Amino acid sequence: MKQFLLLIAAIAMVFSRIFAQTATPPSGSGTSANPYLIASLENLYWVTQNASSWSKYFKQTANIDASNSSGWASGSGFSPIGNAGTAFTGTYDGNHYTISNLYINRPSTNYVGMFGNSTTATIKNLGLVNVNITGNLQVGGLIGSLGGSATITNCYTTGSVAGDSLVGGLVGLISNSTGSITNCYSTATVTGSGQFIGGFVGKMDNISSTTVNSCYSTGNVSGTT
């Protein structure tokens, strides 16, 4: 009996280590000259938990495996950076590294993606590999909702993205935007149960001078319109 209890305790310790959500503050100060350096999943989790940093500068310094995010928040996974109340307005430079196996399962939540809501931001040089993302409205592999003068450059997504409406492989909704998307692509499978489902962008709405250059998608898309 004692050995059995020890075995159960050991298994519990293993799983707690696998799925533990540890917020480790990144080095740096978040300025243009001294950006926050994102070197691990723990650093990335810190960003999700510190909305006051969402207007700062970030630079990724290594490939990050986000597989453990599937066990976070009782199965809801990664919490998007930026939401309806507070958009991400900073700069995230992926530095040509990748984040793989990012998991989000929030079917009742709007503004879902690695970046849920982003305005006047710069996101560049980042690859999201084998994402598994589910949301409700405004769901994208990289960004759920994009607006303002945001610029997205040299980014891509692979994996699967699903939601109700306004669902895209890279961006769910581009609205009220004067920004640009350049040299980006998505090969993600995109599924929607409602309207405005796209392989690259779900919908572009009320845009004045937004430009999309040298971008494409090759993933399968299924939805209504």
mmCIF file with all atom_site columns, C-alpha atoms in Angstrom:
data_model
loop_
_atom_site.group_PDB
_atom_site.id
_atom_site.type_symbol
_atom_site.label_atom_id
_atom_site.label_alt_id
_atom_site.label_comp_id
_atom_site.label_asym_id
_atom_site.label_entity_id
_atom_site.label_seq_id
_atom_site.pdbx_PDB_ins_code
_atom_site.Cartn_x
_atom_site.Cartn_y
_atom_site.Cartn_z
_atom_site.occupancy
_atom_site.B_iso_or_equiv
_atom_site.pdbx_formal_charge
_atom_site.auth_seq_id
_atom_site.auth_comp_id
_atom_site.auth_asym_id
_atom_site.auth_atom_id
_atom_site.pdbx_PDB_model_num
ATOM 1   C CA . MET A 1 1   ? 0.000   0.000  0.000   1.00 0.00 ? 1   MET A CA 1
ATOM 2   C CA . LYS A 1 2   ? 2.824   2.365  0.897   1.00 0.00 ? 2   LYS A CA 1
ATOM 3   C CA . GLN A 1 3   ? 4.573   1.669  -2.407  1.00 0.00 ? 3   GLN A CA 1
ATOM 4   C CA . PHE A 1 4   ? 1.316   2.307  -4.281  1.00 0.00 ? 4   PHE A CA 1
ATOM 5   C CA . LEU A 1 5   ? 0.845   5.667  -2.569  1.00 0.00 ? 5   LEU A CA 1
ATOM 6   C CA . LEU A 1 6   ? 4.426   6.612  -3.336  1.00 0.00 ? 6   LEU A CA 1
ATOM 7   C CA . LEU A 1 7   ? 3.834   5.717  -6.985  1.00 0.00 ? 7   LEU A CA 1
ATOM 8   C CA . ILE A 1 8   ? 0.698   7.886  -7.126  1.00 0.00 ? 8   ILE A CA 1
ATOM 9   C CA . ALA A 1 9   ? 2.581   10.758 -5.514  1.00 0.00 ? 9   ALA A CA 1
ATOM 10  C CA . ALA A 1 10  ? 5.413   10.420 -8.013  1.00 0.00 ? 10  ALA A CA 1
ATOM 11  C CA . ILE A 1 11  ? 2.990   10.437 -10.954 1.00 0.00 ? 11  ILE A CA 1
ATOM 12  C CA . ALA A 1 12  ? 1.250   13.507 -9.536  1.00 0.00 ? 12  ALA A CA 1
ATOM 13  C CA . MET A 1 13  ? 4.576   15.293 -9.220  1.00 0.00 ? 13  MET A CA 1
ATOM 14  C CA . VAL A 1 14  ? 5.449   14.475 -12.824 1.00 0.00 ? 14  VAL A CA 1
ATOM 15  C CA . PHE A 1 15  ? 2.134   15.809 -14.129 1.00 0.00 ? 15  PHE A CA 1
ATOM 16  C CA . SER A 1 16  ? 2.349   18.924 -11.981 1.00 0.00 ? 16  SER A CA 1
ATOM 17  C CA . ARG A 1 17  ? 5.746   19.647 -13.477 1.00 0.00 ? 17  ARG A CA 1
ATOM 18  C CA . ILE A 1 18  ? 4.515   18.986 -17.011 1.00 0.00 ? 18  ILE A CA 1
ATOM 19  C CA . PHE A 1 19  ? 1.474   21.246 -16.796 1.00 0.00 ? 19  PHE A CA 1
ATOM 20  C CA . ALA A 1 20  ? 2.643   23.786 -14.236 1.00 0.00 ? 20  ALA A CA 1
ATOM 21  C CA . GLN A 1 21  ? 1.983   27.378 -15.183 1.00 0.00 ? 21  GLN A CA 1
ATOM 22  C CA . THR A 1 22  ? 5.085   29.224 -14.091 1.00 0.00 ? 22  THR A CA 1
ATOM 23  C CA . ALA A 1 23  ? 5.398   32.910 -14.884 1.00 0.00 ? 23  ALA A CA 1
ATOM 24  C CA . THR A 1 24  ? 9.082   33.750 -15.154 1.00 0.00 ? 24  THR A CA 1
ATOM 25  C CA . PRO A 1 25  ? 9.830   37.438 -15.731 1.00 0.00 ? 25  PRO A CA 1
ATOM 26  C CA . PRO A 1 26  ? 12.003  37.878 -18.827 1.00 0.00 ? 26  PRO A CA 1
ATOM 27  C CA . SER A 1 27  ? 15.233  39.796 -18.749 1.00 0.00 ? 27  SER A CA 1
ATOM 28  C CA . GLY A 1 28  ? 15.216  43.288 -20.199 1.00 0.00 ? 28  GLY A CA 1
ATOM 29  C CA . SER A 1 29  ? 13.181  46.381 -19.418 1.00 0.00 ? 29  SER A CA 1
ATOM 30  C CA . GLY A 1 30  ? 10.711  46.411 -22.295 1.00 0.00 ? 30  GLY A CA 1
ATOM 31  C CA . THR A 1 31  ? 12.185  49.398 -24.108 1.00 0.00 ? 31  THR A CA 1
ATOM 32  C CA . SER A 1 32  ? 13.240  49.598 -27.742 1.00 0.00 ? 32  SER A CA 1
ATOM 33  C CA . ALA A 1 33  ? 16.907  49.565 -26.718 1.00 0.00 ? 33  ALA A CA 1
ATOM 34  C CA . ASN A 1 34  ? 16.445  46.868 -24.056 1.00 0.00 ? 34  ASN A CA 1
ATOM 35  C CA . PRO A 1 35  ? 13.423  44.726 -24.974 1.00 0.00 ? 35  PRO A CA 1
ATOM 36  C CA . TYR A 1 36  ? 12.016  41.946 -22.854 1.00 0.00 ? 36  TYR A CA 1
ATOM 37  C CA . LEU A 1 37  ? 13.826  38.779 -24.009 1.00 0.00 ? 37  LEU A CA 1
ATOM 38  C CA . ILE A 1 38  ? 11.438  35.859 -24.456 1.00 0.00 ? 38  ILE A CA 1
ATOM 39  C CA . ALA A 1 39  ? 13.511  32.699 -24.122 1.00 0.00 ? 39  ALA A CA 1
ATOM 40  C CA . SER A 1 40  ? 11.025  30.160 -22.736 1.00 0.00 ? 40  SER A CA 1
ATOM 41  C CA . LEU A 1 41  ? 7.374   29.213 -22.381 1.00 0.00 ? 41  LEU A CA 1
ATOM 42  C CA . GLU A 1 42  ? 7.549   30.511 -18.815 1.00 0.00 ? 42  GLU A CA 1
ATOM 43  C CA . ASN A 1 43  ? 8.567   33.929 -20.143 1.00 0.00 ? 43  ASN A CA 1
ATOM 44  C CA . LEU A 1 44  ? 5.684   33.840 -22.614 1.00 0.00 ? 44  LEU A CA 1
ATOM 45  C CA . TYR A 1 45  ? 3.244   32.913 -19.870 1.00 0.00 ? 45  TYR A CA 1
ATOM 46  C CA . TRP A 1 46  ? 4.473   35.916 -17.889 1.00 0.00 ? 46  TRP A CA 1
ATOM 47  C CA . VAL A 1 47  ? 3.489   38.135 -20.808 1.00 0.00 ? 47  VAL A CA 1
ATOM 48  C CA . THR A 1 48  ? -0.058  36.731 -20.811 1.00 0.00 ? 48  THR A CA 1
ATOM 49  C CA . GLN A 1 49  ? -0.389  37.532 -17.108 1.00 0.00 ? 49  GLN A CA 1
ATOM 50  C CA . ASN A 1 50  ? 0.974   41.086 -17.241 1.00 0.00 ? 50  ASN A CA 1
ATOM 51  C CA . ALA A 1 51  ? -1.318  43.268 -19.335 1.00 0.00 ? 51  ALA A CA 1
ATOM 52  C CA . SER A 1 52  ? 0.633   46.335 -18.248 1.00 0.00 ? 52  SER A CA 1
ATOM 53  C CA . SER A 1 53  ? 3.475   45.076 -20.456 1.00 0.00 ? 53  SER A CA 1
ATOM 54  C CA . TRP A 1 54  ? 1.391   44.847 -23.632 1.00 0.00 ? 54  TRP A CA 1
ATOM 55  C CA . SER A 1 55  ? 2.583   48.223 -24.881 1.00 0.00 ? 55  SER A CA 1
ATOM 56  C CA . LYS A 1 56  ? 6.265   47.280 -24.497 1.00 0.00 ? 56  LYS A CA 1
ATOM 57  C CA . TYR A 1 57  ? 8.971   45.793 -26.729 1.00 0.00 ? 57  TYR A CA 1
ATOM 58  C CA . PHE A 1 58  ? 9.660   42.037 -26.862 1.00 0.00 ? 58  PHE A CA 1
ATOM 59  C CA . LYS A 1 59  ? 12.286  39.969 -28.659 1.00 0.00 ? 59  LYS A CA 1
ATOM 60  C CA . GLN A 1 60  ? 12.267  36.171 -28.813 1.00 0.00 ? 60  GLN A CA 1
ATOM 61  C CA . THR A 1 61  ? 15.655  34.530 -28.366 1.00 0.00 ? 61  THR A CA 1
ATOM 62  C CA . ALA A 1 62  ? 14.950  30.815 -28.888 1.00 0.00 ? 62  ALA A CA 1
ATOM 63  C CA . ASN A 1 63  ? 12.492  28.357 -30.381 1.00 0.00 ? 63  ASN A CA 1
ATOM 64  C CA . ILE A 1 64  ? 9.742   27.690 -27.839 1.00 0.00 ? 64  ILE A CA 1
ATOM 65  C CA . ASP A 1 65  ? 7.753   24.463 -27.483 1.00 0.00 ? 65  ASP A CA 1
ATOM 66  C CA . ALA A 1 66  ? 4.326   25.373 -26.089 1.00 0.00 ? 66  ALA A CA 1
ATOM 67  C CA . SER A 1 67  ? 3.023   21.791 -25.811 1.00 0.00 ? 67  SER A CA 1
ATOM 68  C CA . ASN A 1 68  ? 2.448   22.194 -22.084 1.00 0.00 ? 68  ASN A CA 1
ATOM 69  C CA . SER A 1 69  ? -0.111  24.928 -22.757 1.00 0.00 ? 69  SER A CA 1
ATOM 70  C CA . SER A 1 70  ? -2.659  22.174 -23.464 1.00 0.00 ? 70  SER A CA 1
ATOM 71  C CA . GLY A 1 71  ? -2.849  21.512 -19.722 1.00 0.00 ? 71  GLY A CA 1
ATOM 72  C CA . TRP A 1 72  ? -3.268  25.122 -18.639 1.00 0.00 ? 72  TRP A CA 1
ATOM 73  C CA . ALA A 1 73  ? -6.427  26.730 -17.233 1.00 0.00 ? 73  ALA A CA 1
ATOM 74  C CA . SER A 1 74  ? -8.281  23.433 -16.807 1.00 0.00 ? 74  SER A CA 1
ATOM 75  C CA . GLY A 1 75  ? -7.866  22.617 -20.481 1.00 0.00 ? 75  GLY A CA 1
ATOM 76  C CA . SER A 1 76  ? -8.575  26.099 -21.876 1.00 0.00 ? 76  SER A CA 1
ATOM 77  C CA . GLY A 1 77  ? -4.891  26.461 -22.683 1.00 0.00 ? 77  GLY A CA 1
ATOM 78  C CA . PHE A 1 78  ? -2.943  29.591 -23.511 1.00 0.00 ? 78  PHE A CA 1
ATOM 79  C CA . SER A 1 79  ? -4.537  32.924 -22.617 1.00 0.00 ? 79  SER A CA 1
ATOM 80  C CA . PRO A 1 80  ? -4.350  35.301 -25.612 1.00 0.00 ? 80  PRO A CA 1
ATOM 81  C CA . ILE A 1 81  ? -2.139  38.374 -25.357 1.00 0.00 ? 81  ILE A CA 1
ATOM 82  C CA . GLY A 1 82  ? -4.613  41.217 -25.828 1.00 0.00 ? 82  GLY A CA 1
ATOM 83  C CA . ASN A 1 83  ? -8.373  41.128 -25.289 1.00 0.00 ? 83  ASN A CA 1
ATOM 84  C CA . ALA A 1 84  ? -11.501 43.259 -25.729 1.00 0.00 ? 84  ALA A CA 1
ATOM 85  C CA . GLY A 1 85  ? -10.531 45.500 -22.822 1.00 0.00 ? 85  GLY A CA 1
ATOM 86  C CA . THR A 1 86  ? -6.789  45.811 -23.407 1.00 0.00 ? 86  THR A CA 1
ATOM 87  C CA . ALA A 1 87  ? -5.235  45.433 -26.844 1.00 0.00 ? 87  ALA A CA 1
ATOM 88  C CA . PHE A 1 88  ? -1.625  44.510 -27.505 1.00 0.00 ? 88  PHE A CA 1
ATOM 89  C CA . THR A 1 89  ? -0.028  47.714 -28.807 1.00 0.00 ? 89  THR A CA 1
ATOM 90  C CA . GLY A 1 90  ? 3.632   46.838 -28.393 1.00 0.00 ? 90  GLY A CA 1
ATOM 91  C CA . THR A 1 91  ? 6.302   45.303 -30.600 1.00 0.00 ? 91  THR A CA 1
ATOM 92  C CA . TYR A 1 92  ? 6.972   41.559 -30.723 1.00 0.00 ? 92  TYR A CA 1
ATOM 93  C CA . ASP A 1 93  ? 10.008  40.515 -32.749 1.00 0.00 ? 93  ASP A CA 1
ATOM 94  C CA . GLY A 1 94  ? 10.126  36.752 -33.140 1.00 0.00 ? 94  GLY A CA 1
ATOM 95  C CA . ASN A 1 95  ? 13.711  37.149 -34.337 1.00 0.00 ? 95  ASN A CA 1
ATOM 96  C CA . HIS A 1 96  ? 13.071  34.361 -36.899 1.00 0.00 ? 96  HIS A CA 1
ATOM 97  C CA . TYR A 1 97  ? 12.354  31.796 -34.177 1.00 0.00 ? 97  TYR A CA 1
ATOM 98  C CA . THR A 1 98  ? 9.228   29.661 -33.795 1.00 0.00 ? 98  THR A CA 1
ATOM 99  C CA . ILE A 1 99  ? 6.600   28.857 -31.201 1.00 0.00 ? 99  ILE A CA 1
ATOM 100 C CA . SER A 1 100 ? 5.304   25.327 -31.700 1.00 0.00 ? 100 SER A CA 1
ATOM 101 C CA . ASN A 1 101 ? 2.239   23.430 -30.452 1.00 0.00 ? 101 ASN A CA 1
ATOM 102 C CA . LEU A 1 102 ? 0.416   26.447 -29.019 1.00 0.00 ? 102 LEU A CA 1
ATOM 103 C CA . TYR A 1 103 ? -2.952  25.268 -27.673 1.00 0.00 ? 103 TYR A CA 1
ATOM 104 C CA . ILE A 1 104 ? -6.047  27.412 -27.067 1.00 0.00 ? 104 ILE A CA 1
ATOM 105 C CA . ASN A 1 105 ? -9.485  25.897 -26.419 1.00 0.00 ? 105 ASN A CA 1
ATOM 106 C CA . ARG A 1 106 ? -11.853 28.770 -25.620 1.00 0.00 ? 106 ARG A CA 1
ATOM 107 C CA . PRO A 1 107 ? -14.967 28.160 -27.766 1.00 0.00 ? 107 PRO A CA 1
ATOM 108 C CA . SER A 1 108 ? -17.043 30.788 -25.935 1.00 0.00 ? 108 SER A CA 1
ATOM 109 C CA . THR A 1 109 ? -14.380 33.514 -26.065 1.00 0.00 ? 109 THR A CA 1
ATOM 110 C CA . ASN A 1 110 ? -13.952 36.285 -28.640 1.00 0.00 ? 110 ASN A CA 1
ATOM 111 C CA . TYR A 1 111 ? -10.577 37.746 -29.653 1.00 0.00 ? 111 TYR A CA 1
ATOM 112 C CA . VAL A 1 112 ? -8.641  34.490 -29.764 1.00 0.00 ? 112 VAL A CA 1
ATOM 113 C CA . GLY A 1 113 ? -5.158  33.857 -31.129 1.00 0.00 ? 113 GLY A CA 1
ATOM 114 C CA . MET A 1 114 ? -1.652  34.129 -29.757 1.00 0.00 ? 114 MET A CA 1
ATOM 115 C CA . PHE A 1 115 ? -2.514  37.837 -29.844 1.00 0.00 ? 115 PHE A CA 1
ATOM 116 C CA . GLY A 1 116 ? -6.222  38.152 -29.171 1.00 0.00 ? 116 GLY A CA 1
ATOM 117 C CA . ASN A 1 117 ? -6.617  41.836 -29.963 1.00 0.00 ? 117 ASN A CA 1
ATOM 118 C CA . SER A 1 118 ? -3.894  44.006 -31.473 1.00 0.00 ? 118 SER A CA 1
ATOM 119 C CA . THR A 1 119 ? -3.900  47.671 -32.514 1.00 0.00 ? 119 THR A CA 1
ATOM 120 C CA . THR A 1 120 ? -1.026  49.952 -33.513 1.00 0.00 ? 120 THR A CA 1
ATOM 121 C CA . ALA A 1 121 ? 1.325   47.035 -32.835 1.00 0.00 ? 121 ALA A CA 1
ATOM 122 C CA . THR A 1 122 ? 4.299   45.608 -34.686 1.00 0.00 ? 122 THR A CA 1
ATOM 123 C CA . ILE A 1 123 ? 4.596   41.828 -34.920 1.00 0.00 ? 123 ILE A CA 1
ATOM 124 C CA . LYS A 1 124 ? 7.374   40.434 -37.070 1.00 0.00 ? 124 LYS A CA 1
ATOM 125 C CA . ASN A 1 125 ? 9.694   37.524 -37.851 1.00 0.00 ? 125 ASN A CA 1
ATOM 126 C CA . LEU A 1 126 ? 7.612   34.895 -36.038 1.00 0.00 ? 126 LEU A CA 1
ATOM 127 C CA . GLY A 1 127 ? 6.511   31.392 -36.997 1.00 0.00 ? 127 GLY A CA 1
ATOM 128 C CA . LEU A 1 128 ? 3.691   29.579 -35.189 1.00 0.00 ? 128 LEU A CA 1
ATOM 129 C CA . VAL A 1 129 ? 4.014   25.874 -35.932 1.00 0.00 ? 129 VAL A CA 1
ATOM 130 C CA . ASN A 1 130 ? 1.236   23.316 -35.426 1.00 0.00 ? 130 ASN A CA 1
ATOM 131 C CA . VAL A 1 131 ? -1.151  25.579 -33.533 1.00 0.00 ? 131 VAL A CA 1
ATOM 132 C CA . ASN A 1 132 ? -4.407  24.128 -32.212 1.00 0.00 ? 132 ASN A CA 1
ATOM 133 C CA . ILE A 1 133 ? -6.679  27.117 -31.653 1.00 0.00 ? 133 ILE A CA 1
ATOM 134 C CA . THR A 1 134 ? -10.423 27.240 -30.992 1.00 0.00 ? 134 THR A CA 1
ATOM 135 C CA . GLY A 1 135 ? -12.458 30.336 -30.177 1.00 0.00 ? 135 GLY A CA 1
ATOM 136 C CA . ASN A 1 136 ? -15.819 31.948 -30.877 1.00 0.00 ? 136 ASN A CA 1
ATOM 137 C CA . LEU A 1 137 ? -15.620 35.204 -32.873 1.00 0.00 ? 137 LEU A CA 1
ATOM 138 C CA . GLN A 1 138 ? -12.509 36.953 -34.192 1.00 0.00 ? 138 GLN A CA 1
ATOM 139 C CA . VAL A 1 139 ? -10.234 33.936 -34.146 1.00 0.00 ? 139 VAL A CA 1
ATOM 140 C CA . GLY A 1 140 ? -6.865  33.747 -35.889 1.00 0.00 ? 140 GLY A CA 1
ATOM 141 C CA . GLY A 1 141 ? -3.760  31.611 -35.782 1.00 0.00 ? 141 GLY A CA 1
ATOM 142 C CA . LEU A 1 142 ? -1.622  34.639 -34.984 1.00 0.00 ? 142 LEU A CA 1
ATOM 143 C CA . ILE A 1 143 ? -4.114  37.435 -34.241 1.00 0.00 ? 143 ILE A CA 1
ATOM 144 C CA . GLY A 1 144 ? -7.823  37.374 -33.478 1.00 0.00 ? 144 GLY A CA 1
ATOM 145 C CA . SER A 1 145 ? -8.582  41.017 -34.272 1.00 0.00 ? 145 SER A CA 1
ATOM 146 C CA . LEU A 1 146 ? -6.243  43.521 -35.913 1.00 0.00 ? 146 LEU A CA 1
ATOM 147 C CA . GLY A 1 147 ? -6.806  47.280 -36.152 1.00 0.00 ? 147 GLY A CA 1
ATOM 148 C CA . GLY A 1 148 ? -5.205  50.682 -36.178 1.00 0.00 ? 148 GLY A CA 1
ATOM 149 C CA . SER A 1 149 ? -1.804  51.148 -37.775 1.00 0.00 ? 149 SER A CA 1
ATOM 150 C CA . ALA A 1 150 ? -0.518  47.689 -36.847 1.00 0.00 ? 150 ALA A CA 1
ATOM 151 C CA . THR A 1 151 ? 2.146   46.127 -39.066 1.00 0.00 ? 151 THR A CA 1
ATOM 152 C CA . ILE A 1 152 ? 2.649   42.385 -39.452 1.00 0.00 ? 152 ILE A CA 1
ATOM 153 C CA . THR A 1 153 ? 5.761   41.251 -41.317 1.00 0.00 ? 153 THR A CA 1
ATOM 154 C CA . ASN A 1 154 ? 7.440   37.889 -41.995 1.00 0.00 ? 154 ASN A CA 1
ATOM 155 C CA . CYS A 1 155 ? 5.027   35.766 -39.952 1.00 0.00 ? 155 CYS A CA 1
ATOM 156 C CA . TYR A 1 156 ? 3.359   32.414 -40.633 1.00 0.00 ? 156 TYR A CA 1
ATOM 157 C CA . THR A 1 157 ? 1.069   29.819 -39.070 1.00 0.00 ? 157 THR A CA 1
ATOM 158 C CA . THR A 1 158 ? 0.566   26.084 -39.508 1.00 0.00 ? 158 THR A CA 1
ATOM 159 C CA . GLY A 1 159 ? -1.827  23.706 -37.734 1.00 0.00 ? 159 GLY A CA 1
ATOM 160 C CA . SER A 1 160 ? -5.570  24.228 -37.192 1.00 0.00 ? 160 SER A CA 1
ATOM 161 C CA . VAL A 1 161 ? -7.813  27.189 -36.341 1.00 0.00 ? 161 VAL A CA 1
ATOM 162 C CA . ALA A 1 162 ? -11.531 26.892 -35.560 1.00 0.00 ? 162 ALA A CA 1
ATOM 163 C CA . GLY A 1 163 ? -14.371 29.127 -34.429 1.00 0.00 ? 163 GLY A CA 1
ATOM 164 C CA . ASP A 1 164 ? -17.844 30.387 -35.201 1.00 0.00 ? 164 ASP A CA 1
ATOM 165 C CA . SER A 1 165 ? -17.412 33.499 -37.378 1.00 0.00 ? 165 SER A CA 1
ATOM 166 C CA . LEU A 1 166 ? -14.583 35.848 -38.388 1.00 0.00 ? 166 LEU A CA 1
ATOM 167 C CA . VAL A 1 167 ? -12.008 33.063 -38.436 1.00 0.00 ? 167 VAL A CA 1
ATOM 168 C CA . GLY A 1 168 ? -8.730  33.155 -40.364 1.00 0.00 ? 168 GLY A CA 1
ATOM 169 C CA . GLY A 1 169 ? -5.540  31.169 -40.631 1.00 0.00 ? 169 GLY A CA 1
ATOM 170 C CA . LEU A 1 170 ? -3.427  34.199 -39.741 1.00 0.00 ? 170 LEU A CA 1
ATOM 171 C CA . VAL A 1 171 ? -5.935  36.900 -38.686 1.00 0.00 ? 171 VAL A CA 1
ATOM 172 C CA . GLY A 1 172 ? -9.617  36.558 -37.851 1.00 0.00 ? 172 GLY A CA 1
ATOM 173 C CA . LEU A 1 173 ? -10.750 40.158 -38.453 1.00 0.00 ? 173 LEU A CA 1
ATOM 174 C CA . ILE A 1 174 ? -9.015  43.244 -39.804 1.00 0.00 ? 174 ILE A CA 1
ATOM 175 C CA . SER A 1 175 ? -11.145 46.281 -38.963 1.00 0.00 ? 175 SER A CA 1
ATOM 176 C CA . ASN A 1 176 ? -10.665 50.049 -38.760 1.00 0.00 ? 176 ASN A CA 1
ATOM 177 C CA . SER A 1 177 ? -7.139  49.514 -39.961 1.00 0.00 ? 177 SER A CA 1
ATOM 178 C CA . THR A 1 178 ? -4.534  51.629 -41.730 1.00 0.00 ? 178 THR A CA 1
ATOM 179 C CA . GLY A 1 179 ? -1.750  49.102 -41.235 1.00 0.00 ? 179 GLY A CA 1
ATOM 180 C CA . SER A 1 180 ? -0.056  46.473 -43.360 1.00 0.00 ? 180 SER A CA 1
ATOM 181 C CA . ILE A 1 181 ? 0.626   42.750 -43.624 1.00 0.00 ? 181 ILE A CA 1
ATOM 182 C CA . THR A 1 182 ? 3.708   41.802 -45.632 1.00 0.00 ? 182 THR A CA 1
ATOM 183 C CA . ASN A 1 183 ? 5.470   38.520 -46.468 1.00 0.00 ? 183 ASN A CA 1
ATOM 184 C CA . CYS A 1 184 ? 3.156   36.357 -44.360 1.00 0.00 ? 184 CYS A CA 1
ATOM 185 C CA . TYR A 1 185 ? 1.394   33.060 -44.994 1.00 0.00 ? 185 TYR A CA 1
ATOM 186 C CA . SER A 1 186 ? -0.743  30.360 -43.437 1.00 0.00 ? 186 SER A CA 1
ATOM 187 C CA . THR A 1 187 ? -1.063  26.665 -44.211 1.00 0.00 ? 187 THR A CA 1
ATOM 188 C CA . ALA A 1 188 ? -3.431  26.086 -41.291 1.00 0.00 ? 188 ALA A CA 1
ATOM 189 C CA . THR A 1 189 ? -6.700  24.205 -41.684 1.00 0.00 ? 189 THR A CA 1
ATOM 190 C CA . VAL A 1 190 ? -9.473  26.696 -40.919 1.00 0.00 ? 190 VAL A CA 1
ATOM 191 C CA . THR A 1 191 ? -12.970 25.698 -39.812 1.00 0.00 ? 191 THR A CA 1
ATOM 192 C CA . GLY A 1 192 ? -15.966 27.884 -39.002 1.00 0.00 ? 192 GLY A CA 1
ATOM 193 C CA . SER A 1 193 ? -19.578 27.167 -38.159 1.00 0.00 ? 193 SER A CA 1
ATOM 194 C CA . GLY A 1 194 ? -20.750 30.683 -39.044 1.00 0.00 ? 194 GLY A CA 1
ATOM 195 C CA . GLN A 1 195 ? -19.712 33.350 -41.550 1.00 0.00 ? 195 GLN A CA 1
ATOM 196 C CA . PHE A 1 196 ? -16.521 34.998 -42.778 1.00 0.00 ? 196 PHE A CA 1
ATOM 197 C CA . ILE A 1 197 ? -14.061 32.128 -42.746 1.00 0.00 ? 197 ILE A CA 1
ATOM 198 C CA . GLY A 1 198 ? -10.785 32.520 -44.636 1.00 0.00 ? 198 GLY A CA 1
ATOM 199 C CA . GLY A 1 199 ? -7.535  30.707 -45.141 1.00 0.00 ? 199 GLY A CA 1
ATOM 200 C CA . PHE A 1 200 ? -5.541  33.866 -44.457 1.00 0.00 ? 200 PHE A CA 1
ATOM 201 C CA . VAL A 1 201 ? -7.966  36.498 -43.097 1.00 0.00 ? 201 VAL A CA 1
ATOM 202 C CA . GLY A 1 202 ? -11.569 35.867 -42.093 1.00 0.00 ? 202 GLY A CA 1
ATOM 203 C CA . LYS A 1 203 ? -12.852 39.360 -42.941 1.00 0.00 ? 203 LYS A CA 1
ATOM 204 C CA . MET A 1 204 ? -11.563 42.829 -43.763 1.00 0.00 ? 204 MET A CA 1
ATOM 205 C CA . ASP A 1 205 ? -13.991 45.549 -42.696 1.00 0.00 ? 205 ASP A CA 1
ATOM 206 C CA . ASN A 1 206 ? -13.958 49.357 -42.720 1.00 0.00 ? 206 ASN A CA 1
ATOM 207 C CA . ILE A 1 207 ? -10.377 49.599 -43.911 1.00 0.00 ? 207 ILE A CA 1
ATOM 208 C CA . SER A 1 208 ? -9.076  52.765 -45.529 1.00 0.00 ? 208 SER A CA 1
ATOM 209 C CA . SER A 1 209 ? -5.484  52.176 -46.558 1.00 0.00 ? 209 SER A CA 1
ATOM 210 C CA . THR A 1 210 ? -4.606  48.719 -45.275 1.00 0.00 ? 210 THR A CA 1
ATOM 211 C CA . THR A 1 211 ? -2.179  46.860 -47.536 1.00 0.00 ? 211 THR A CA 1
ATOM 212 C CA . VAL A 1 212 ? -1.576  43.123 -47.857 1.00 0.00 ? 212 VAL A CA 1
ATOM 213 C CA . ASN A 1 213 ? 1.506   42.301 -49.924 1.00 0.00 ? 213 ASN A CA 1
ATOM 214 C CA . SER A 1 214 ? 3.297   39.045 -50.795 1.00 0.00 ? 214 SER A CA 1
ATOM 215 C CA . CYS A 1 215 ? 1.006   36.914 -48.633 1.00 0.00 ? 215 CYS A CA 1
ATOM 216 C CA . TYR A 1 216 ? -0.815  33.631 -49.271 1.00 0.00 ? 216 TYR A CA 1
ATOM 217 C CA . SER A 1 217 ? -2.614  30.671 -47.730 1.00 0.00 ? 217 SER A CA 1
ATOM 218 C CA . THR A 1 218 ? -2.764  27.021 -48.780 1.00 0.00 ? 218 THR A CA 1
ATOM 219 C CA . GLY A 1 219 ? -4.748  25.418 -45.951 1.00 0.00 ? 219 GLY A CA 1
ATOM 220 C CA . ASN A 1 220 ? -8.155  23.778 -46.309 1.00 0.00 ? 220 ASN A CA 1
ATOM 221 C CA . VAL A 1 221 ? -11.076 26.042 -45.381 1.00 0.00 ? 221 VAL A CA 1
ATOM 222 C CA . SER A 1 222 ? -14.609 25.007 -44.447 1.00 0.00 ? 222 SER A CA 1
ATOM 223 C CA . GLY A 1 223 ? -17.450 27.285 -43.387 1.00 0.00 ? 223 GLY A CA 1
ATOM 224 C CA . THR A 1 224 ? -20.539 29.128 -44.575 1.00 0.00 ? 224 THR A CA 1
ATOM 225 C CA . THR A 1 225 ? -19.180 32.210 -46.355 1.00 0.00 ? 225 THR A CA 1
#
